[in-house]
mmCIF file of C-alpha atoms in Angstrom:
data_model
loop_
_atom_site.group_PDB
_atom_site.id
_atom_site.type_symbol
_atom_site.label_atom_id
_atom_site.label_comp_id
_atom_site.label_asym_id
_atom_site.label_seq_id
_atom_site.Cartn_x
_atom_site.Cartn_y
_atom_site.Cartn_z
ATOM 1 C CA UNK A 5 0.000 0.000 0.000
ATOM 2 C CA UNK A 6 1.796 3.142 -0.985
ATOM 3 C CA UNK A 7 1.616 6.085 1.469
ATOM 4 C CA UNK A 8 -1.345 8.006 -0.888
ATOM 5 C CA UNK A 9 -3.733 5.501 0.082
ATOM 6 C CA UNK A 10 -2.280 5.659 4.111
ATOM 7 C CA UNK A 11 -3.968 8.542 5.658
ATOM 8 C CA UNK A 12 -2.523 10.212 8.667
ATOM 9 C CA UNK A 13 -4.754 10.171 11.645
ATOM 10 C CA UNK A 14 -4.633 13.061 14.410
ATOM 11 C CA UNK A 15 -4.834 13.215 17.839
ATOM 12 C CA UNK A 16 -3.756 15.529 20.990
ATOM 13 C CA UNK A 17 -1.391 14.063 23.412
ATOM 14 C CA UNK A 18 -0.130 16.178 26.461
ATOM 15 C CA UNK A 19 -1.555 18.964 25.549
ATOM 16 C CA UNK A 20 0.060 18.762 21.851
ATOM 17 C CA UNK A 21 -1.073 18.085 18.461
ATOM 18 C CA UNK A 22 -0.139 14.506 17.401
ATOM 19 C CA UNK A 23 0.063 12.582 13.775
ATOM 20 C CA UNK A 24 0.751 9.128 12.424
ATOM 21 C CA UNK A 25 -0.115 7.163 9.320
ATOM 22 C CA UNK A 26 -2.953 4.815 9.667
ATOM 23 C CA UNK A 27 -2.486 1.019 8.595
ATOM 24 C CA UNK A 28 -5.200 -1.306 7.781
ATOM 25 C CA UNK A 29 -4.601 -4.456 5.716
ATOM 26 C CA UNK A 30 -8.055 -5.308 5.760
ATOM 27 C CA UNK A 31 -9.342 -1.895 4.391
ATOM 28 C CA UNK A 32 -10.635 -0.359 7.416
ATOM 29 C CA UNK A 33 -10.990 3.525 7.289
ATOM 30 C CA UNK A 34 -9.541 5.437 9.524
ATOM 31 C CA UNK A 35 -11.175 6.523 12.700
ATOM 32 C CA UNK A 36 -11.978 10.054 12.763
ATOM 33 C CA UNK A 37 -11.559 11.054 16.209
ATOM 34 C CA UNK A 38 -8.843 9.700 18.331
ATOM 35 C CA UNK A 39 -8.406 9.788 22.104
ATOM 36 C CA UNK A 40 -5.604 8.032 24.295
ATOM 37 C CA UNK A 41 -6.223 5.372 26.495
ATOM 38 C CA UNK A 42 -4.381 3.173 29.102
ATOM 39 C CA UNK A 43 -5.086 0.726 31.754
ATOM 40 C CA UNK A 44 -7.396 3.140 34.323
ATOM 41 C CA UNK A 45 -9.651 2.973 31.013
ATOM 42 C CA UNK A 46 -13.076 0.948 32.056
ATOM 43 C CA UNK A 47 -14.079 -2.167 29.361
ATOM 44 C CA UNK A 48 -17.849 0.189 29.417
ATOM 45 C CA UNK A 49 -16.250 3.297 28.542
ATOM 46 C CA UNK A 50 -13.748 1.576 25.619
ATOM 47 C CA UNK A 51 -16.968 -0.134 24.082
ATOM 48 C CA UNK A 52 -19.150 3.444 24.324
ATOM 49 C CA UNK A 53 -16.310 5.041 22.365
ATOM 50 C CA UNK A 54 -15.874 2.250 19.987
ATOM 51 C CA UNK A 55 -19.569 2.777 19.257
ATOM 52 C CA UNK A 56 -19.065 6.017 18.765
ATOM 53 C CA UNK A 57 -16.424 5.212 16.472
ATOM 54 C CA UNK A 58 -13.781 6.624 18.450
ATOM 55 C CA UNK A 59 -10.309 5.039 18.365
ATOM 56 C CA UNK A 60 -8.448 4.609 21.384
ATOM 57 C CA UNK A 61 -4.754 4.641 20.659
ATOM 58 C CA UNK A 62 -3.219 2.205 23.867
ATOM 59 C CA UNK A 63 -0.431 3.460 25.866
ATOM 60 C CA UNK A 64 -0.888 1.449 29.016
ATOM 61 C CA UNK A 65 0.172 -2.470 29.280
ATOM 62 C CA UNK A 66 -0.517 -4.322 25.952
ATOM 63 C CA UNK A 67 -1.869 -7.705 27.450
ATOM 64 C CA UNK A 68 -4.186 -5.331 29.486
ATOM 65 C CA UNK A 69 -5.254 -4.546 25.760
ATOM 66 C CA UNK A 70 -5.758 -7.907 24.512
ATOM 67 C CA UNK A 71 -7.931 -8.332 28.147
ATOM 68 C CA UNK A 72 -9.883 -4.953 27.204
ATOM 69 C CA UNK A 73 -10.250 -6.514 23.364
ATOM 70 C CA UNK A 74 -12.060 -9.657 24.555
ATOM 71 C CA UNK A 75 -13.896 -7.626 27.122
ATOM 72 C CA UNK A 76 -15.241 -5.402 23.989
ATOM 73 C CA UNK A 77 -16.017 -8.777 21.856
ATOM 74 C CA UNK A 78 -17.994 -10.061 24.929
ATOM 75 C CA UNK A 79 -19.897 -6.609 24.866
ATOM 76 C CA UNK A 80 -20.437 -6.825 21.017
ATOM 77 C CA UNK A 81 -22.002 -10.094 20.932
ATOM 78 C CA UNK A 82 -26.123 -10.472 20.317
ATOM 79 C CA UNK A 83 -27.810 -9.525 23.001
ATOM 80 C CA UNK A 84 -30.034 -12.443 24.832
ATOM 81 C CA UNK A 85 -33.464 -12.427 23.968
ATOM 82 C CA UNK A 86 -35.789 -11.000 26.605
ATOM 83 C CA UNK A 87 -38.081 -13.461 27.828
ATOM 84 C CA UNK A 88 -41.611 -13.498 26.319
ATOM 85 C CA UNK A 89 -40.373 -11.206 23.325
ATOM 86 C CA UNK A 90 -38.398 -13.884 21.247
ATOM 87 C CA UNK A 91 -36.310 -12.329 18.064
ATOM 88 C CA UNK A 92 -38.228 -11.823 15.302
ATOM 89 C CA UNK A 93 -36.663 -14.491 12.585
ATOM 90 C CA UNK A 94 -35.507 -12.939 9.325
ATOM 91 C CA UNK A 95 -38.011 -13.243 6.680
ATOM 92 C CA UNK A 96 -35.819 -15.230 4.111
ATOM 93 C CA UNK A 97 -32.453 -16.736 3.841
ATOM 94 C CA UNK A 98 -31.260 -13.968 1.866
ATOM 95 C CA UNK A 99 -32.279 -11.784 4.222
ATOM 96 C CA UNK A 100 -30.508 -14.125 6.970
ATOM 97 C CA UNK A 101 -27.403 -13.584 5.221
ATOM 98 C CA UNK A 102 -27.550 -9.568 4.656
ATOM 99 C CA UNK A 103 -28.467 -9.225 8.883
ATOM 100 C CA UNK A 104 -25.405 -11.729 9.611
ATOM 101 C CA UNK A 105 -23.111 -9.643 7.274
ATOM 102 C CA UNK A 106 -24.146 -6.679 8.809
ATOM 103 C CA UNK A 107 -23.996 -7.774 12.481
ATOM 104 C CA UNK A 108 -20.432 -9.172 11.255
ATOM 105 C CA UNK A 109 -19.500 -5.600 9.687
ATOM 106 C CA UNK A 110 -20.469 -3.479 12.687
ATOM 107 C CA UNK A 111 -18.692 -5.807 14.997
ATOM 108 C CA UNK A 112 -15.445 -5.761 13.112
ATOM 109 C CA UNK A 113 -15.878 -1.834 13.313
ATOM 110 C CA UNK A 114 -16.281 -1.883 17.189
ATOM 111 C CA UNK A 115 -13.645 -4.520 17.852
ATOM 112 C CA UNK A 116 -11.316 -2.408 15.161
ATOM 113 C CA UNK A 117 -11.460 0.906 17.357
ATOM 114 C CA UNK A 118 -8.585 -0.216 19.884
ATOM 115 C CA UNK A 119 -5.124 0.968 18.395
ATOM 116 C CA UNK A 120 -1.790 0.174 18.842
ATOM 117 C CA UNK A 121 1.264 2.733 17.956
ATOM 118 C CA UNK A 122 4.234 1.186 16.078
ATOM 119 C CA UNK A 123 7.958 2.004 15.539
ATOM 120 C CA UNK A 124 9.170 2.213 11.741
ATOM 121 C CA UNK A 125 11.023 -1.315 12.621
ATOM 122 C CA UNK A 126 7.736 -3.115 13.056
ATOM 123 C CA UNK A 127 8.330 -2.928 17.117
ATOM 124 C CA UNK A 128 5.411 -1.773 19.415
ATOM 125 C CA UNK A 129 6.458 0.232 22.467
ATOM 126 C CA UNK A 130 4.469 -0.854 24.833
ATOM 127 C CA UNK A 131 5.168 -2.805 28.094
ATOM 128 C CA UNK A 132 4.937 -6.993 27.879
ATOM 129 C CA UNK A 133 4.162 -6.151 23.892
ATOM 130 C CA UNK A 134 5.382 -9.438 21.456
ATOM 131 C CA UNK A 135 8.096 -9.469 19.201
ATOM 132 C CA UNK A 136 5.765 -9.250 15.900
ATOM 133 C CA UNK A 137 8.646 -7.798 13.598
ATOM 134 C CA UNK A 138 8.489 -11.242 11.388
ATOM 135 C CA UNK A 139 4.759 -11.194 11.273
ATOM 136 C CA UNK A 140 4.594 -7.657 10.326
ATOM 137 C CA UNK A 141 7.418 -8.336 7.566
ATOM 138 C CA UNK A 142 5.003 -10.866 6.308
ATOM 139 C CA UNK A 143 2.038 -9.037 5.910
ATOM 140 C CA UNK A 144 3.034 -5.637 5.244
ATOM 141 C CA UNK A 145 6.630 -6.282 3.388
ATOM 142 C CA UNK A 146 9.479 -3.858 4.234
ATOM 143 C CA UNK A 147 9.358 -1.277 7.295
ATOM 144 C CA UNK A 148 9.616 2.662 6.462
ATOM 145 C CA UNK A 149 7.644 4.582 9.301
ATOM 146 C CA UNK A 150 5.996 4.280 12.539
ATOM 147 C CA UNK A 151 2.191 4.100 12.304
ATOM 148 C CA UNK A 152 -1.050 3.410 14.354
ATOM 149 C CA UNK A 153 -2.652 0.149 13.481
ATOM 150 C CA UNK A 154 -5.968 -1.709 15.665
ATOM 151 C CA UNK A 155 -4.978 -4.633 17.735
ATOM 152 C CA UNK A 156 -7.392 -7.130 16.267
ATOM 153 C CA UNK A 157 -5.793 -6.561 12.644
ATOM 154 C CA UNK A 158 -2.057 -6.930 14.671
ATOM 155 C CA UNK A 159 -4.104 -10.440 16.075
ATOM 156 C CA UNK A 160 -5.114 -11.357 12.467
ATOM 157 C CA UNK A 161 -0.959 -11.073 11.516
ATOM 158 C CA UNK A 162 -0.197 -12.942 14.165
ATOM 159 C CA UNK A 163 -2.287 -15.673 13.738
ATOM 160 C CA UNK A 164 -1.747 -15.630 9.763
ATOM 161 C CA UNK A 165 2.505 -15.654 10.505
ATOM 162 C CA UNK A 166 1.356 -19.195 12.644
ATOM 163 C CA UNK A 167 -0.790 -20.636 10.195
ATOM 164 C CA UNK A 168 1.958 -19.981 8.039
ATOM 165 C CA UNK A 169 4.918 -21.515 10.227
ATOM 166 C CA UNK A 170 2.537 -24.401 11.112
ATOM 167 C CA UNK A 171 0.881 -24.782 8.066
ATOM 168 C CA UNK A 172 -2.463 -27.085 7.075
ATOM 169 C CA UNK A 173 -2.658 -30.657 6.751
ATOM 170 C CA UNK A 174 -4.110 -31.997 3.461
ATOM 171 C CA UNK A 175 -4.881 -35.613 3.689
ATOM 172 C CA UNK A 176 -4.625 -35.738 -0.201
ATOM 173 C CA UNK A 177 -0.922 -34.729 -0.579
ATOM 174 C CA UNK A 178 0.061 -36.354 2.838
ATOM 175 C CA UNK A 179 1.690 -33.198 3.142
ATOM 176 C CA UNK A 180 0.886 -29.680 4.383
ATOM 177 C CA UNK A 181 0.553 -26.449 2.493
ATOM 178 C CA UNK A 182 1.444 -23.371 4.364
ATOM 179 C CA UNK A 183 -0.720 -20.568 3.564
ATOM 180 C CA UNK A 184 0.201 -16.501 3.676
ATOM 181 C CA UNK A 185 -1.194 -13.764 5.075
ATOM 182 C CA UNK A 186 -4.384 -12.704 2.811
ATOM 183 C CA UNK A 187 -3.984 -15.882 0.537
ATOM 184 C CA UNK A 188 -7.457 -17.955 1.534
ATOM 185 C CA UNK A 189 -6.252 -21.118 3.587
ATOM 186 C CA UNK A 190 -7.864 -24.254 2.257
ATOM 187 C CA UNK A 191 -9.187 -25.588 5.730
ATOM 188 C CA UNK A 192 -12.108 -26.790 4.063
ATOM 189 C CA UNK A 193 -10.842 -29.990 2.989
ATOM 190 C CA UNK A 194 -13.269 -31.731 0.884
ATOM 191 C CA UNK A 195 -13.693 -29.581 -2.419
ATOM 192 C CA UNK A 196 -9.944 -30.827 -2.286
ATOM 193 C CA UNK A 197 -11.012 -34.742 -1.889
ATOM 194 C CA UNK A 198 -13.207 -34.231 -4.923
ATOM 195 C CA UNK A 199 -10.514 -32.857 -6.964
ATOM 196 C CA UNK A 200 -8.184 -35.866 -5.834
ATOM 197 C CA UNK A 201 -10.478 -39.008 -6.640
ATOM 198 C CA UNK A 202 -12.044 -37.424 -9.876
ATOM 199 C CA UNK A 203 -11.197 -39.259 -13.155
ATOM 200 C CA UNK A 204 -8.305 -37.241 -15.388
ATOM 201 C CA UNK A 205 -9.416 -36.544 -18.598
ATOM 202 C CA UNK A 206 -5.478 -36.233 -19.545
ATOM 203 C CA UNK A 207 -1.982 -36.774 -17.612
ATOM 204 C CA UNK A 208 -0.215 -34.239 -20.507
ATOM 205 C CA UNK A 209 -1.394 -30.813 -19.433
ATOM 206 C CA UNK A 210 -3.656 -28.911 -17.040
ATOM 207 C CA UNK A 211 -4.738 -25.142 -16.342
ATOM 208 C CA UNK A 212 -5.509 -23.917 -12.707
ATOM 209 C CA UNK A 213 -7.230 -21.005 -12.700
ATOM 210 C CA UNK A 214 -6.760 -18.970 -9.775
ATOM 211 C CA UNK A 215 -4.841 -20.936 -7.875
ATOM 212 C CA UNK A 216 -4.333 -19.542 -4.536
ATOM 213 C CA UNK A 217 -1.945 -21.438 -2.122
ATOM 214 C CA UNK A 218 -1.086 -23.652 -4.973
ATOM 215 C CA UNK A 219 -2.826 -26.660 -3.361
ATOM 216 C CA UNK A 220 -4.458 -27.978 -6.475
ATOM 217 C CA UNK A 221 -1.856 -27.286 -8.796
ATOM 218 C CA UNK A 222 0.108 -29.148 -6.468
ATOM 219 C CA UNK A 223 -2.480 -31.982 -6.312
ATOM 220 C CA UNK A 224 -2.716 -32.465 -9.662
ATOM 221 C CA UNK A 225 1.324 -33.231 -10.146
ATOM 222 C CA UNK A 226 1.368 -35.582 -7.266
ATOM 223 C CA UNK A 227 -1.556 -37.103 -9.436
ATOM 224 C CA UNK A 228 0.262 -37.554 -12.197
ATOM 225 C CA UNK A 229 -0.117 -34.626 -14.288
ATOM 226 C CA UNK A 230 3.037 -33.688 -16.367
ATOM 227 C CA UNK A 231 2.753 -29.705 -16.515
ATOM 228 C CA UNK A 232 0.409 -27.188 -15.295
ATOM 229 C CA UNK A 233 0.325 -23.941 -15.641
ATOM 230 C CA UNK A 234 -1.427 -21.484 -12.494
ATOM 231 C CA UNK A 235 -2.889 -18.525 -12.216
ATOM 232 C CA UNK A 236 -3.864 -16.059 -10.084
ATOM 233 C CA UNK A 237 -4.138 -12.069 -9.893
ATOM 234 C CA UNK A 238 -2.909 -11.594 -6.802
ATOM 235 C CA UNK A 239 1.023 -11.283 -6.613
ATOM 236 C CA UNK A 240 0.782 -12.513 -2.572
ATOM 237 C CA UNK A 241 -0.916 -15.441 -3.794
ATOM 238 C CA UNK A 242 1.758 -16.292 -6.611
ATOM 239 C CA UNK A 243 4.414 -15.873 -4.147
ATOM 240 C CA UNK A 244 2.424 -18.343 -1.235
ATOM 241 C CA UNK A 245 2.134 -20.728 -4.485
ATOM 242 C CA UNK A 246 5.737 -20.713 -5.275
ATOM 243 C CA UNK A 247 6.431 -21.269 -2.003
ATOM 244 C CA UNK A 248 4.159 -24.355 -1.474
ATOM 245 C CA UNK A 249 5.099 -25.717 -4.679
ATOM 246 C CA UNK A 250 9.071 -25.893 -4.113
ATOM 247 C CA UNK A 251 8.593 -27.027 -0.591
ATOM 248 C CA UNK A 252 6.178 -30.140 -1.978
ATOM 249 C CA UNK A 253 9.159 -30.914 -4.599
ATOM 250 C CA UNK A 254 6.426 -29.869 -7.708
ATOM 251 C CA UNK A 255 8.108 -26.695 -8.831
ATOM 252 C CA UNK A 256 9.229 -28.191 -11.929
ATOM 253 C CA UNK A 257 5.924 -29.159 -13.282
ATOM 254 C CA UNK A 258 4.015 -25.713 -12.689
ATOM 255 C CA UNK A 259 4.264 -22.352 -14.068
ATOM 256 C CA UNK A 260 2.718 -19.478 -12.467
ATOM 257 C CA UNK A 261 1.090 -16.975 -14.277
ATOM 258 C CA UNK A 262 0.130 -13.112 -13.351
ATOM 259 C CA UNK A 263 -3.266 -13.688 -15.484
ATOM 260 C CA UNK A 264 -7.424 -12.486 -14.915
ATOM 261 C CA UNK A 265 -8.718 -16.225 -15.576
ATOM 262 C CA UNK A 266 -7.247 -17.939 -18.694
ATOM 263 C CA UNK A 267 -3.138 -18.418 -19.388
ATOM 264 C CA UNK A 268 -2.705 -18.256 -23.305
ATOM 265 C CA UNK A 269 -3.984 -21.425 -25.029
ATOM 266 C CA UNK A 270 -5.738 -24.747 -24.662
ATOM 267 C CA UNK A 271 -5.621 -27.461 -21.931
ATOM 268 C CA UNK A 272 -6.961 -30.520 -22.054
ATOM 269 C CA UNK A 273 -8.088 -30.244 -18.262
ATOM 270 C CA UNK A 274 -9.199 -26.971 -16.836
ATOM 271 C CA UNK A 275 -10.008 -25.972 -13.243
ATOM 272 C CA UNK A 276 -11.232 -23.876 -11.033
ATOM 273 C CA UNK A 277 -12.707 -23.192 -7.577
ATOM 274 C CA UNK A 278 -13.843 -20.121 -7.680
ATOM 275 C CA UNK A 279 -15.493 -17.724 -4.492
ATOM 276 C CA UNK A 280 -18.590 -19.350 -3.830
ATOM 277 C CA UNK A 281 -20.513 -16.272 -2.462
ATOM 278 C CA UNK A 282 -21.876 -13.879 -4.819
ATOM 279 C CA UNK A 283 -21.709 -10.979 -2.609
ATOM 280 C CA UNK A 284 -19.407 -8.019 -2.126
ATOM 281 C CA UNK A 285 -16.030 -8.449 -0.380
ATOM 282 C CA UNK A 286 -16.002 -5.870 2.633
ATOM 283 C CA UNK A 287 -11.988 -6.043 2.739
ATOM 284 C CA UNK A 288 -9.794 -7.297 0.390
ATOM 285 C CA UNK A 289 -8.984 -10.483 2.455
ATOM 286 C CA UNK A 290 -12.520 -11.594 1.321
ATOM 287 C CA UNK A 291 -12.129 -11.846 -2.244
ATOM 288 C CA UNK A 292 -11.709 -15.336 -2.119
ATOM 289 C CA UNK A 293 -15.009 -15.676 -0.155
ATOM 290 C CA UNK A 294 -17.137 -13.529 -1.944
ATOM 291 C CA UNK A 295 -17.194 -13.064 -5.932
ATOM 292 C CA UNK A 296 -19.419 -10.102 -6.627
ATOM 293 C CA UNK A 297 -22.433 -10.665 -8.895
ATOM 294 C CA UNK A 298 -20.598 -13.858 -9.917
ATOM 295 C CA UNK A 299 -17.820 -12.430 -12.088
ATOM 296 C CA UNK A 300 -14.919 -14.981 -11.684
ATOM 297 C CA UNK A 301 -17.811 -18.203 -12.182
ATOM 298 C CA UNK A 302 -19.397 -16.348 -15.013
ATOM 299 C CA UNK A 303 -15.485 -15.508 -16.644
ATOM 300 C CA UNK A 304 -14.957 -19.151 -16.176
ATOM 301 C CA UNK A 305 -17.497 -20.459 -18.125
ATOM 302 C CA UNK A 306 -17.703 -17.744 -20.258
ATOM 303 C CA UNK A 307 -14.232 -18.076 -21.044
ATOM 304 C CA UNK A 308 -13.732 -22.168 -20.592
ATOM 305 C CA UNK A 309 -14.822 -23.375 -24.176
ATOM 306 C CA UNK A 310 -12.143 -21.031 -26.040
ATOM 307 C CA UNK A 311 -9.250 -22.401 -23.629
ATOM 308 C CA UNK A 312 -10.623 -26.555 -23.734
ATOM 309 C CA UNK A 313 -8.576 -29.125 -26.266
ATOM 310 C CA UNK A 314 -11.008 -31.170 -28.072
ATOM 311 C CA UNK A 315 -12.277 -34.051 -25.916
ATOM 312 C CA UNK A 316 -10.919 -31.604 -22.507
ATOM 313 C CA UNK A 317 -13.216 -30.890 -19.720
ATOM 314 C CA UNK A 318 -13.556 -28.514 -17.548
ATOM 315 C CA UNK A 319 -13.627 -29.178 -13.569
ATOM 316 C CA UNK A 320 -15.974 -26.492 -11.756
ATOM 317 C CA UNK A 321 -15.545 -26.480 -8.442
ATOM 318 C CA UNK A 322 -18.384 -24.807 -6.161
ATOM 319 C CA UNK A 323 -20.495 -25.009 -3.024
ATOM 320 C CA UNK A 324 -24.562 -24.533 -3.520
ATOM 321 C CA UNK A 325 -24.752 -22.605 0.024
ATOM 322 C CA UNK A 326 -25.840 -19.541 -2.304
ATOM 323 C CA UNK A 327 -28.675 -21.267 -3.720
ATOM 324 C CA UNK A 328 -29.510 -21.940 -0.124
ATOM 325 C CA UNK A 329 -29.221 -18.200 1.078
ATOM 326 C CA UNK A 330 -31.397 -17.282 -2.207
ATOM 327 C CA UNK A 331 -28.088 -15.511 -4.127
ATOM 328 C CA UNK A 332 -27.732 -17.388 -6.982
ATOM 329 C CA UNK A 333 -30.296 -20.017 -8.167
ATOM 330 C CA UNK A 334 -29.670 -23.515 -9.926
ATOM 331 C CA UNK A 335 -31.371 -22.216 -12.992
ATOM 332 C CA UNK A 336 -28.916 -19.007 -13.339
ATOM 333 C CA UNK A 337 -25.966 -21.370 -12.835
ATOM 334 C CA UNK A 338 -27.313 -23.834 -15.491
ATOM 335 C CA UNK A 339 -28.133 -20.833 -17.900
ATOM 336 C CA UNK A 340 -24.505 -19.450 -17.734
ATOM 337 C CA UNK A 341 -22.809 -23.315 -18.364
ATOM 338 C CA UNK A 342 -25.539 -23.501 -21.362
ATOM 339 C CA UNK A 343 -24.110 -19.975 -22.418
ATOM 340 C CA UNK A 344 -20.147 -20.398 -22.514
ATOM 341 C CA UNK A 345 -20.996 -23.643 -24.752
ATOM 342 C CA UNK A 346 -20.719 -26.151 -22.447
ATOM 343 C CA UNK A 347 -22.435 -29.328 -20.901
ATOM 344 C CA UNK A 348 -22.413 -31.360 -17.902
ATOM 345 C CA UNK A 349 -20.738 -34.884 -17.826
ATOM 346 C CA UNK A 350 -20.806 -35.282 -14.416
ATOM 347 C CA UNK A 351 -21.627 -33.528 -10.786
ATOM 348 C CA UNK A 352 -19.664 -35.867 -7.786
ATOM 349 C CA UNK A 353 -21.116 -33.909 -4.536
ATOM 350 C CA UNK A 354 -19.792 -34.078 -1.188
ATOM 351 C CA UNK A 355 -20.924 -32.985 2.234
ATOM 352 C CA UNK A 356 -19.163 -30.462 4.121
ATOM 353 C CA UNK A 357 -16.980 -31.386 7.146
ATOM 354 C CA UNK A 358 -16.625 -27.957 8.799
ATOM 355 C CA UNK A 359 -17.894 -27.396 12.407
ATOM 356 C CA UNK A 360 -20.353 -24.374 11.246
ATOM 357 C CA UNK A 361 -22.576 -27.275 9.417
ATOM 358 C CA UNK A 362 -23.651 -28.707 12.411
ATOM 359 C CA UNK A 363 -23.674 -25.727 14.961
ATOM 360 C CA UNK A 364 -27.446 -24.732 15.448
ATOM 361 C CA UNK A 365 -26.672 -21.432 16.826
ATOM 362 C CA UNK A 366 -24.999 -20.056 13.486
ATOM 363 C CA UNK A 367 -27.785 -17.804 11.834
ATOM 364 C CA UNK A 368 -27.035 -19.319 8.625
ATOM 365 C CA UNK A 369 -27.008 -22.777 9.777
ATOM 366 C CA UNK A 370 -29.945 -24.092 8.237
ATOM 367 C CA UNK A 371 -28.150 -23.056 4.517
ATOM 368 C CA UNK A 372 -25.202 -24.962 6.297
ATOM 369 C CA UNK A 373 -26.591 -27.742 7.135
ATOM 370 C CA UNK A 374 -27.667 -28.217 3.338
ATOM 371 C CA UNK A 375 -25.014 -27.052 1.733
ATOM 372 C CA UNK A 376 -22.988 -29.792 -1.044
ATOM 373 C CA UNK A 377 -19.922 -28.976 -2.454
ATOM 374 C CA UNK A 378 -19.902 -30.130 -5.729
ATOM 375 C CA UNK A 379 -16.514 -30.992 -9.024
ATOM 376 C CA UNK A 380 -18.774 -30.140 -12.180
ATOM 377 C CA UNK A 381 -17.314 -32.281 -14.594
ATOM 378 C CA UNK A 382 -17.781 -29.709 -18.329
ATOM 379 C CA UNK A 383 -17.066 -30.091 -21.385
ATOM 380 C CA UNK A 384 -18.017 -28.403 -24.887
ATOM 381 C CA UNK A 385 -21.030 -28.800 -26.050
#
């Protein structure tokens, strides 16, 4: 992020006027009104500011902080329902989905109002604060001047920099593939078992189109496959991919690509797993959530018939939880493989594995506890 698009926030601070630049990864604004806080500061008076949309740049003890964040995420929670006046349920699953996106937005705004101040070396000055310099480094890239950033983004970094040192176990590759901050982390497993036991149309060639960590490019060498070329628009993700792909020994049979959809050419295998949400992204971390009014699905099959050898198919990779929350119906999805050309040879569904689908107190869990993940098996009509 160059320092244009970093705004400087202001406060006063004994009695003088004070500056920084702001920092959010995520795409949080800036809060407009700044006050300093410490430990004598009461977990009731940090959330009424927060509400206000105050920031409250810490000076005091930074694991009082964390304490005083959790307080604040107790605070933000639903309230209980009063007895005798039970919540009114949301009309529809779409609307389900819009409240539970909102509740999640204003949250993240409250939570995002507690601020830490940072050195230009990634260092926090605050007493009992963490070493987070390598964290930082990760998610930011090279140091060049103090700033204010919120604790829960610093907590995001922090847990990204130990998903990425830990990294996630794929039962497929009996291996692990070690995701980066902002590059999506493929903890849900099973759109991953679908792409593993799913016949190959071809051994000689494959495209993966937006290819994230890697983790199917890399699934489909250790299956065989002789060369594949990935891509992805996101130069984080390219650099998580080539990553993954030298640690799993695979570098030689992929090339990564800086593309929108398609590398040049034809394949005779083509795949994709594209957001599954047709909805927009809120911060750029969600782009690999939500895909707004379907544009990477609708690119793909748009796009897929032009870039297929004859006799190739096309794997489609995609949960139905939008059809569920009323986003995106079968028939529109049906209408836009009918459009790029294409036909179905296939559908092999699978259920999801993820705690979420069998939690009763998510608001979306009835579309959870539905929800199929599904490899579309295409090819030209």
């Amino acid at each position: 992020m160059s320092a244009i698009e970093q705004p400087l926030i202001h406060w006063v601070e004994d009695d003088q006027p004070r500056s920084a630049r702001w920092r959010s990864e995520s795409g949080n604004a800036a809060p407009k009104r700044v006050v300093i806080a410490d430990d004598r500061m009461t977990a009731d008076t940090a959330y009424r500011l927060a509400c206000e949309g105050t920031g409250m740049l810490w000076r005091g003890d930074f694991q009082n902080a964390r304490q005083l964040l959790q307080a604040l995420a107790r605070r933000a929670e639903p309230k209980a329902e009063k007895r005798g006046k039970p919540r009114q349920p949301p009309a529809s699953p779409k609307d389900a989905f819009n409240l539970h996106r909102q509740a999640q937005s204003q949250r993240a705004r409250t939570l995002g109002m507690l601020l830490l101040p940072f050195e230009a070396d990634y260092s926090i000055p605050l007493r009992r604060a963490p070493d987070v310099q390598q964290a930082c480094n990760e998610a930011y890239g090279k140091p060049s001047e103090p700033f204010v950033a919120s604790l829960r983004e610093l907590l995001g970094l922090i847990g990204a920099h130990e998903w990425r040192k830990k990294g996630v176990e794929i039962p497929a590759l009996g291996d692990r593939i070690h995701p980066h901050y902002g590059v999506y982390s493929p903890v849900r497993g099973e759109y991953i078992g679908l792409v593993a036991q799913a016949p190959l149309p071809s051994t000689k060639l494959a495209f993966d189109i937006g290819t994230g960590t890697g983790v199917l490019a890399a699934l489909l060498a250790k299956r065989g496959v002789a060369r594949i070329i990935a891509t992805d628009m996101d130069p984080r993700a390219l650099t998580c991919a080539r990553e993954n792909l030298a640690r799993l020994d695979v570098d030689d049979k992929v090339t990564l690509v800086q593309a929108d959809l398609f590398p040049e050419g034809r394949a005779p295998l083509v795949i994709c797993n594209p957001p599954w949400i047709p909805a927009r992204p809120s911060s750029p971390i969600e782009h690999a959530v939500y895909d707004p009014e379907s544009r990477m699905l609708r690119g793909f099959l748009g796009g897929l018939a032009a870039h297929l050898e004859p006799g190739g198919e096309g794997w489609l990779i995609l949960s139905d939880l939008a059809e569920h929350l009323a986003l995106r119906s079968r028939a529109e999805l049906i209408e836009a493989i009918d459009a790029g050309g294409l036909k179905v040879l296939e559908k092999i569904d699978i259920r999801p594995q993820h705690p979420k689908a069998s939690d009763p107190s998510d608001p979306l869990h009835a579309a959870r506890a539905a929800e199929l993940t599904s490899l579309w098996r295409l090819s030209v009509r």
